PDB file of C-alpha atoms in Angstrom:
ATOM      1  CA  MET A  30      -1.759   3.824 -31.685  1.00 68.00           C
ATOM      2  CA  PRO A  31       1.146   2.384 -29.566  1.00 80.00           C
ATOM      3  CA  MET A  32      -0.183   0.472 -26.493  1.00 92.00           C
ATOM      4  CA  VAL A  33       1.811   1.545 -22.953  1.00 96.00           C
ATOM      5  CA  ILE A  34       1.077  -0.056 -20.009  1.00 97.00           C
ATOM      6  CA  ALA A  35       2.081   1.570 -16.724  1.00 98.00           C
ATOM      7  CA  ILE A  36       2.574  -0.385 -13.874  1.00 98.00           C
ATOM      8  CA  ASP A  37       3.443   1.094 -10.345  1.00 97.00           C
ATOM      9  CA  GLY A  38       3.445  -0.346  -6.797  1.00 95.00           C
ATOM     10  CA  PRO A  39       5.728  -0.543  -3.977  1.00 93.00           C
ATOM     11  CA  ALA A  40       8.289  -3.352  -3.484  1.00 87.00           C
ATOM     12  CA  ALA A  41       8.012  -6.949  -3.969  1.00 88.00           C
ATOM     13  CA  SER A  42       4.220  -6.283  -4.590  1.00 92.00           C
ATOM     14  CA  GLY A  43       4.499  -8.493  -7.824  1.00 90.00           C
ATOM     15  CA  LYS A  44       4.517  -5.639 -10.191  1.00 94.00           C
ATOM     16  CA  GLY A  45       7.598  -7.055 -12.257  1.00 92.00           C
ATOM     17  CA  THR A  46       6.318 -10.758 -12.534  1.00 93.00           C
ATOM     18  CA  LEU A  47       3.044  -9.334 -13.738  1.00 96.00           C
ATOM     19  CA  ALA A  48       4.905  -6.631 -16.248  1.00 97.00           C
ATOM     20  CA  LYS A  49       6.876  -9.523 -17.735  1.00 97.00           C
ATOM     21  CA  ARG A  50       3.950 -11.366 -18.439  1.00 97.00           C
ATOM     22  CA  LEU A  51       1.780  -8.909 -19.485  1.00 98.00           C
ATOM     23  CA  ALA A  52       4.646  -7.774 -22.065  1.00 98.00           C
ATOM     24  CA  ALA A  53       4.905 -11.192 -23.052  1.00 98.00           C
ATOM     25  CA  HIS A  54       1.142 -11.604 -23.695  1.00 97.00           C
ATOM     26  CA  TYR A  55       0.909  -8.390 -25.855  1.00 96.00           C
ATOM     27  CA  GLY A  56       3.972  -8.895 -27.476  1.00 96.00           C
ATOM     28  CA  LEU A  57       5.590  -5.641 -26.131  1.00 97.00           C
ATOM     29  CA  PRO A  58       9.109  -4.601 -24.904  1.00 96.00           C
ATOM     30  CA  HIS A  59       9.496  -4.602 -21.099  1.00 97.00           C
ATOM     31  CA  LEU A  60      11.526  -2.290 -19.107  1.00 96.00           C
ATOM     32  CA  ASP A  61      11.977  -2.778 -15.080  1.00 94.00           C
ATOM     33  CA  THR A  62      12.703   0.611 -14.347  1.00 94.00           C
ATOM     34  CA  GLY A  63      13.629  -0.291 -10.778  1.00 91.00           C
ATOM     35  CA  LEU A  64      17.002  -1.449 -12.625  1.00 95.00           C
ATOM     36  CA  LEU A  65      17.741   2.007 -13.777  1.00 96.00           C
ATOM     37  CA  TYR A  66      18.377   3.046 -10.221  1.00 95.00           C
ATOM     38  CA  ARG A  67      19.775  -0.178  -9.232  1.00 96.00           C
ATOM     39  CA  ALA A  68      22.378   0.417 -11.832  1.00 97.00           C
ATOM     40  CA  VAL A  69      23.002   3.878 -10.799  1.00 97.00           C
ATOM     41  CA  ALA A  70      23.281   2.890  -7.519  1.00 97.00           C
ATOM     42  CA  LEU A  71      25.745  -0.071  -8.341  1.00 97.00           C
ATOM     43  CA  THR A  72      28.116   2.555 -10.578  1.00 97.00           C
ATOM     44  CA  VAL A  73      28.483   4.704  -7.603  1.00 97.00           C
ATOM     45  CA  LEU A  74      29.925   2.052  -5.392  1.00 96.00           C
ATOM     46  CA  ASP A  75      31.953   0.501  -7.971  1.00 96.00           C
ATOM     47  CA  ALA A  76      33.318   3.825  -8.569  1.00 96.00           C
ATOM     48  CA  GLY A  77      34.217   4.042  -4.601  1.00 97.00           C
ATOM     49  CA  CYS A  78      31.735   6.851  -3.721  1.00 96.00           C
ATOM     50  CA  ASP A  79      29.209   7.178  -1.265  1.00 95.00           C
ATOM     51  CA  LEU A  80      25.632   6.497  -1.866  1.00 94.00           C
ATOM     52  CA  ASP A  81      24.865  10.145  -0.523  1.00 94.00           C
ATOM     53  CA  ASP A  82      27.233  11.516  -3.151  1.00 96.00           C
ATOM     54  CA  LYS A  83      24.971  13.275  -5.290  1.00 95.00           C
ATOM     55  CA  ALA A  84      27.397  14.502  -7.904  1.00 96.00           C
ATOM     56  CA  ALA A  85      28.515  10.915  -8.312  1.00 97.00           C
ATOM     57  CA  ALA A  86      25.079   9.579  -8.481  1.00 97.00           C
ATOM     58  CA  ALA A  87      24.032  12.344 -11.168  1.00 96.00           C
ATOM     59  CA  ARG A  88      27.147  11.307 -13.137  1.00 97.00           C
ATOM     60  CA  ALA A  89      26.439   7.821 -13.176  1.00 97.00           C
ATOM     61  CA  ALA A  90      22.729   8.581 -14.170  1.00 97.00           C
ATOM     62  CA  ALA A  91      23.579  10.578 -17.253  1.00 96.00           C
ATOM     63  CA  THR A  92      26.055   8.084 -18.392  1.00 95.00           C
ATOM     64  CA  LEU A  93      23.937   5.094 -17.919  1.00 96.00           C
ATOM     65  CA  ILE A  94      23.838   2.566 -21.083  1.00 93.00           C
ATOM     66  CA  ALA A  95      21.532  -0.405 -21.269  1.00 92.00           C
ATOM     67  CA  ASP A  96      24.415  -3.203 -21.216  1.00 93.00           C
ATOM     68  CA  ARG A  97      24.687  -2.271 -17.351  1.00 94.00           C
ATOM     69  CA  LEU A  98      21.064  -3.781 -16.703  1.00 94.00           C
ATOM     70  CA  ALA A  99      22.425  -7.251 -17.077  1.00 93.00           C
ATOM     71  CA  ASP A 100      24.685  -7.185 -14.584  1.00 95.00           C
ATOM     72  CA  PRO A 101      23.688 -10.328 -12.047  1.00 93.00           C
ATOM     73  CA  ARG A 102      24.351  -8.147  -8.981  1.00 94.00           C
ATOM     74  CA  LEU A 103      21.799  -5.838  -9.645  1.00 95.00           C
ATOM     75  CA  ARG A 104      19.292  -8.632  -8.299  1.00 87.00           C
ATOM     76  CA  GLN A 105      21.190  -8.554  -4.683  1.00 84.00           C
ATOM     77  CA  ARG A 106      18.848  -7.322  -1.750  1.00 79.00           C
ATOM     78  CA  ALA A 107      21.259  -4.384  -0.704  1.00 86.00           C
ATOM     79  CA  MET A 108      20.646  -3.028  -4.251  1.00 92.00           C
ATOM     80  CA  GLY A 109      17.068  -2.592  -3.859  1.00 85.00           C
ATOM     81  CA  GLU A 110      17.806  -0.506  -0.896  1.00 84.00           C
ATOM     82  CA  ALA A 111      20.827   1.643  -2.307  1.00 92.00           C
ATOM     83  CA  ALA A 112      18.369   1.991  -5.505  1.00 91.00           C
ATOM     84  CA  SER A 113      15.797   3.657  -3.033  1.00 85.00           C
ATOM     85  CA  ARG A 114      18.330   5.728  -1.501  1.00 88.00           C
ATOM     86  CA  ILE A 115      19.817   7.458  -4.709  1.00 92.00           C
ATOM     87  CA  SER A 116      16.399   7.515  -6.284  1.00 88.00           C
ATOM     88  CA  SER A 117      15.631  10.540  -4.180  1.00 85.00           C
ATOM     89  CA  VAL A 118      18.219  12.633  -5.989  1.00 92.00           C
ATOM     90  CA  PRO A 119      16.419  15.100  -8.061  1.00 91.00           C
ATOM     91  CA  ALA A 120      19.293  14.997 -11.172  1.00 94.00           C
ATOM     92  CA  VAL A 121      19.078  11.182 -11.414  1.00 95.00           C
ATOM     93  CA  ARG A 122      15.572  11.061 -11.846  1.00 91.00           C
ATOM     94  CA  ALA A 123      15.721  13.623 -14.275  1.00 93.00           C
ATOM     95  CA  ALA A 124      18.306  11.736 -16.226  1.00 95.00           C
ATOM     96  CA  LEU A 125      16.673   8.279 -15.991  1.00 96.00           C
ATOM     97  CA  LEU A 126      13.051   9.992 -16.842  1.00 95.00           C
ATOM     98  CA  ALA A 127      14.667  10.880 -20.286  1.00 93.00           C
ATOM     99  CA  TRP A 128      15.741   7.107 -20.602  1.00 94.00           C
ATOM    100  CA  GLN A 129      12.391   5.789 -19.564  1.00 96.00           C
ATOM    101  CA  GLN A 130      10.490   8.303 -22.135  1.00 96.00           C
ATOM    102  CA  ARG A 131      12.737   6.996 -24.960  1.00 94.00           C
ATOM    103  CA  PHE A 132      12.274   3.448 -24.049  1.00 95.00           C
ATOM    104  CA  ALA A 133       8.361   4.088 -23.821  1.00 96.00           C
ATOM    105  CA  GLY A 134       8.072   6.205 -27.020  1.00 93.00           C
ATOM    106  CA  GLY A 135       8.976   3.436 -29.380  1.00 88.00           C
ATOM    107  CA  GLU A 136       6.416   2.557 -32.366  1.00 89.00           C
ATOM    108  CA  SER A 137       4.886  -0.540 -30.427  1.00 89.00           C
ATOM    109  CA  GLY A 138       4.509   0.672 -27.374  1.00 93.00           C
ATOM    110  CA  ALA A 139       5.823  -0.756 -24.096  1.00 97.00           C
ATOM    111  CA  VAL A 140       5.199  -2.131 -20.957  1.00 98.00           C
ATOM    112  CA  LEU A 141       7.361  -0.258 -17.762  1.00 98.00           C
ATOM    113  CA  ASP A 142       7.140  -1.199 -14.238  1.00 97.00           C
ATOM    114  CA  GLY A 143       8.200   1.164 -11.458  1.00 93.00           C
ATOM    115  CA  ARG A 144       7.049   3.639  -8.872  1.00 90.00           C
ATOM    116  CA  ASP A 145       6.149   6.697 -11.001  1.00 91.00           C
ATOM    117  CA  ILE A 146       5.334   5.384 -14.290  1.00 96.00           C
ATOM    118  CA  GLY A 147       1.696   6.306 -14.454  1.00 96.00           C
ATOM    119  CA  THR A 148       2.201   9.470 -12.362  1.00 95.00           C
ATOM    120  CA  VAL A 149       5.229  11.143 -14.134  1.00 94.00           C
ATOM    121  CA  VAL A 150       7.132   8.882 -16.978  1.00 96.00           C
ATOM    122  CA  CYS A 151       4.015   8.299 -18.775  1.00 97.00           C
ATOM    123  CA  PRO A 152       0.815  10.284 -17.797  1.00 96.00           C
ATOM    124  CA  ASP A 153      -0.790   9.671 -21.110  1.00 95.00           C
ATOM    125  CA  ALA A 154      -0.157   5.549 -20.826  1.00 95.00           C
ATOM    126  CA  ARG A 155      -3.535   4.154 -21.885  1.00 92.00           C
ATOM    127  CA  VAL A 156      -3.213   1.632 -19.304  1.00 96.00           C
ATOM    128  CA  LYS A 157      -2.320   2.366 -15.649  1.00 97.00           C
ATOM    129  CA  LEU A 158      -2.071  -0.425 -12.928  1.00 98.00           C
ATOM    130  CA  PHE A 159      -0.968   0.232  -9.485  1.00 98.00           C
ATOM    131  CA  ILE A 160      -0.108  -3.198  -7.907  1.00 97.00           C
ATOM    132  CA  THR A 161      -0.261  -3.235  -4.057  1.00 96.00           C
ATOM    133  CA  ALA A 162       0.129  -6.243  -1.544  1.00 96.00           C
ATOM    134  CA  ALA A 163       0.001  -6.106   2.346  1.00 96.00           C
ATOM    135  CA  PRO A 164       3.735  -5.419   3.643  1.00 96.00           C
ATOM    136  CA  GLU A 165       3.552  -8.828   5.470  1.00 96.00           C
ATOM    137  CA  GLU A 166       3.106 -10.586   2.159  1.00 96.00           C
ATOM    138  CA  ARG A 167       5.505  -8.720   0.297  1.00 96.00           C
ATOM    139  CA  ALA A 168       8.107  -9.420   2.903  1.00 95.00           C
ATOM    140  CA  ARG A 169       7.236 -13.009   2.606  1.00 95.00           C
ATOM    141  CA  ARG A 170       7.496 -13.246  -1.290  1.00 92.00           C
ATOM    142  CA  ARG A 171      10.868 -11.494  -0.983  1.00 90.00           C
ATOM    143  CA  HIS A 172      12.097 -14.046   1.781  1.00 92.00           C
ATOM    144  CA  LEU A 173      10.976 -17.009  -0.448  1.00 92.00           C
ATOM    145  CA  GLU A 174      12.627 -15.210  -3.677  1.00 87.00           C
ATOM    146  CA  LEU A 175      16.038 -14.801  -1.749  1.00 87.00           C
ATOM    147  CA  THR A 176      15.681 -18.430  -0.345  1.00 90.00           C
ATOM    148  CA  ARG A 177      15.259 -19.931  -3.572  1.00 89.00           C
ATOM    149  CA  ARG A 178      18.298 -17.794  -4.813  1.00 85.00           C
ATOM    150  CA  GLY A 179      20.567 -19.473  -2.316  1.00 86.00           C
ATOM    151  CA  GLU A 180      20.333 -16.065  -0.151  1.00 84.00           C
ATOM    152  CA  THR A 181      20.313 -16.128   3.577  1.00 84.00           C
ATOM    153  CA  SER A 182      17.789 -13.589   4.733  1.00 83.00           C
ATOM    154  CA  SER A 183      15.637 -12.823   7.752  1.00 91.00           C
ATOM    155  CA  LEU A 184      12.093 -12.518   7.318  1.00 93.00           C
ATOM    156  CA  SER A 185      11.989  -9.862  10.092  1.00 95.00           C
ATOM    157  CA  ALA A 186      14.767  -7.766   8.580  1.00 93.00           C
ATOM    158  CA  ILE A 187      13.268  -7.776   5.001  1.00 92.00           C
ATOM    159  CA  LEU A 188       9.665  -6.809   6.284  1.00 94.00           C
ATOM    160  CA  GLU A 189      12.025  -3.909   8.244  1.00 93.00           C
ATOM    161  CA  ASP A 190      13.306  -3.114   4.851  1.00 90.00           C
ATOM    162  CA  ILE A 191      10.220  -2.927   2.970  1.00 92.00           C
ATOM    163  CA  THR A 192       8.488  -0.634   5.495  1.00 93.00           C
ATOM    164  CA  ALA A 193      11.226   1.820   5.297  1.00 90.00           C
ATOM    165  CA  ARG A 194      11.411   1.836   1.685  1.00 86.00           C
ATOM    166  CA  ASP A 195       7.933   2.520   1.590  1.00 89.00           C
ATOM    167  CA  ALA A 196       8.154   5.631   3.818  1.00 90.00           C
ATOM    168  CA  ARG A 197      11.070   6.934   1.808  1.00 85.00           C
ATOM    169  CA  ASP A 198       9.557   6.085  -1.678  1.00 84.00           C
ATOM    170  CA  ALA A 199       5.931   7.704  -0.656  1.00 86.00           C
ATOM    171  CA  GLY A 200       7.636  10.828   1.313  1.00 85.00           C
ATOM    172  CA  ARG A 201      10.048  12.014  -1.344  1.00 79.00           C
ATOM    173  CA  SER A 202       9.465  15.260  -2.720  1.00 80.00           C
ATOM    174  CA  THR A 203      10.334  14.378  -6.235  1.00 78.00           C
ATOM    175  CA  ALA A 204       7.733  11.616  -7.752  1.00 81.00           C
ATOM    176  CA  PRO A 205       6.815   9.936  -4.582  1.00 85.00           C
ATOM    177  CA  LEU A 206       5.224   6.811  -5.101  1.00 87.00           C
ATOM    178  CA  LYS A 207       1.765   6.667  -5.408  1.00 91.00           C
ATOM    179  CA  ALA A 208      -1.390   5.607  -7.638  1.00 94.00           C
ATOM    180  CA  ALA A 209      -2.178   7.844 -10.696  1.00 95.00           C
ATOM    181  CA  ALA A 210      -5.912   9.182 -10.258  1.00 95.00           C
ATOM    182  CA  ASP A 211      -6.604   7.236 -13.363  1.00 95.00           C
ATOM    183  CA  ALA A 212      -5.035   3.669 -12.256  1.00 97.00           C
ATOM    184  CA  VAL A 213      -7.105   0.469 -11.416  1.00 96.00           C
ATOM    185  CA  ILE A 214      -5.564  -0.475  -8.224  1.00 97.00           C
ATOM    186  CA  LEU A 215      -4.854  -4.485  -7.882  1.00 97.00           C
ATOM    187  CA  ASP A 216      -4.038  -5.775  -4.455  1.00 97.00           C
ATOM    188  CA  THR A 217      -2.362  -8.947  -4.996  1.00 95.00           C
ATOM    189  CA  THR A 218      -2.259 -10.062  -1.301  1.00 96.00           C
ATOM    190  CA  ASP A 219      -4.660 -13.139  -1.807  1.00 95.00           C
ATOM    191  CA  LEU A 220      -3.678 -14.244  -5.360  1.00 95.00           C
ATOM    192  CA  ASP A 221      -1.208 -16.243  -6.632  1.00 92.00           C
ATOM    193  CA  ALA A 222       1.175 -15.563  -9.519  1.00 91.00           C
ATOM    194  CA  ASP A 223      -1.646 -16.952 -12.235  1.00 95.00           C
ATOM    195  CA  GLU A 224      -4.440 -15.394 -10.614  1.00 96.00           C
ATOM    196  CA  ALA A 225      -2.704 -11.915 -10.531  1.00 95.00           C
ATOM    197  CA  PHE A 226      -1.898 -12.227 -14.076  1.00 97.00           C
ATOM    198  CA  GLU A 227      -5.366 -13.438 -15.107  1.00 97.00           C
ATOM    199  CA  ALA A 228      -6.980 -10.197 -12.741  1.00 97.00           C
ATOM    200  CA  ALA A 229      -4.353  -7.735 -14.558  1.00 97.00           C
ATOM    201  CA  ARG A 230      -5.058  -9.159 -18.124  1.00 97.00           C
ATOM    202  CA  ALA A 231      -8.808  -8.756 -17.616  1.00 97.00           C
ATOM    203  CA  ILE A 232      -7.915  -4.877 -16.474  1.00 95.00           C
ATOM    204  CA  VAL A 233      -5.713  -4.511 -19.359  1.00 95.00           C
ATOM    205  CA  ASP A 234      -8.485  -5.857 -22.178  1.00 95.00           C
ATOM    206  CA  ARG A 235     -11.424  -3.994 -20.632  1.00 92.00           C
ATOM    207  CA  THR A 236      -9.414  -0.698 -20.585  1.00 86.00           C
ATOM    208  CA  ARG A 237      -8.248  -1.475 -24.218  1.00 80.00           C
ATOM    209  CA  SER A 238     -11.537  -1.735 -25.418  1.00 75.00           C
ATOM    210  CA  HIS A 239     -12.750   1.688 -24.056  1.00 72.00           C
TER     211      HIS A 239
END
């Protein structure tokens, strides 16, 4: 039976890093579903359209190809904010839902991380994790990540962005950010990357054995 690992959580919780490491550990393909939304937002902006143009966002989502996920501009901080804005458009979510489910439906299974994987995209996933951390710690991590990339950023501004994204993601009417009822919640506030990985791996192994 294919093993699908669904990993959800708010921005900068560490879910992406964990998903990559778990995918490598178990030999599964990995999809950072946030990149899909970033790619749609970037496509809208590249076309000269406004992020509030729902028709443009829907067109971009319906025609999205995998090659767009390799664009380095998707990793820019502004793209995270842009993705959060267009992710509330129902037509965008519907198009990308089909995209994600095709990816998860492969013979080997997959690891997907995002905000509604366990609740909407893969509700029947064998393993569901919800990764969280205190907003202040998530802001610190994102600030460190950007600094390492050579990007100038303000810790207070990042915390403000994260708080706003949390509220928007949790408050949207379509597929709001929340832990699935059968997800295991892992708080990484006081864990480093290796400790978080070991904790997540133990959860996956324990879940698989039942």
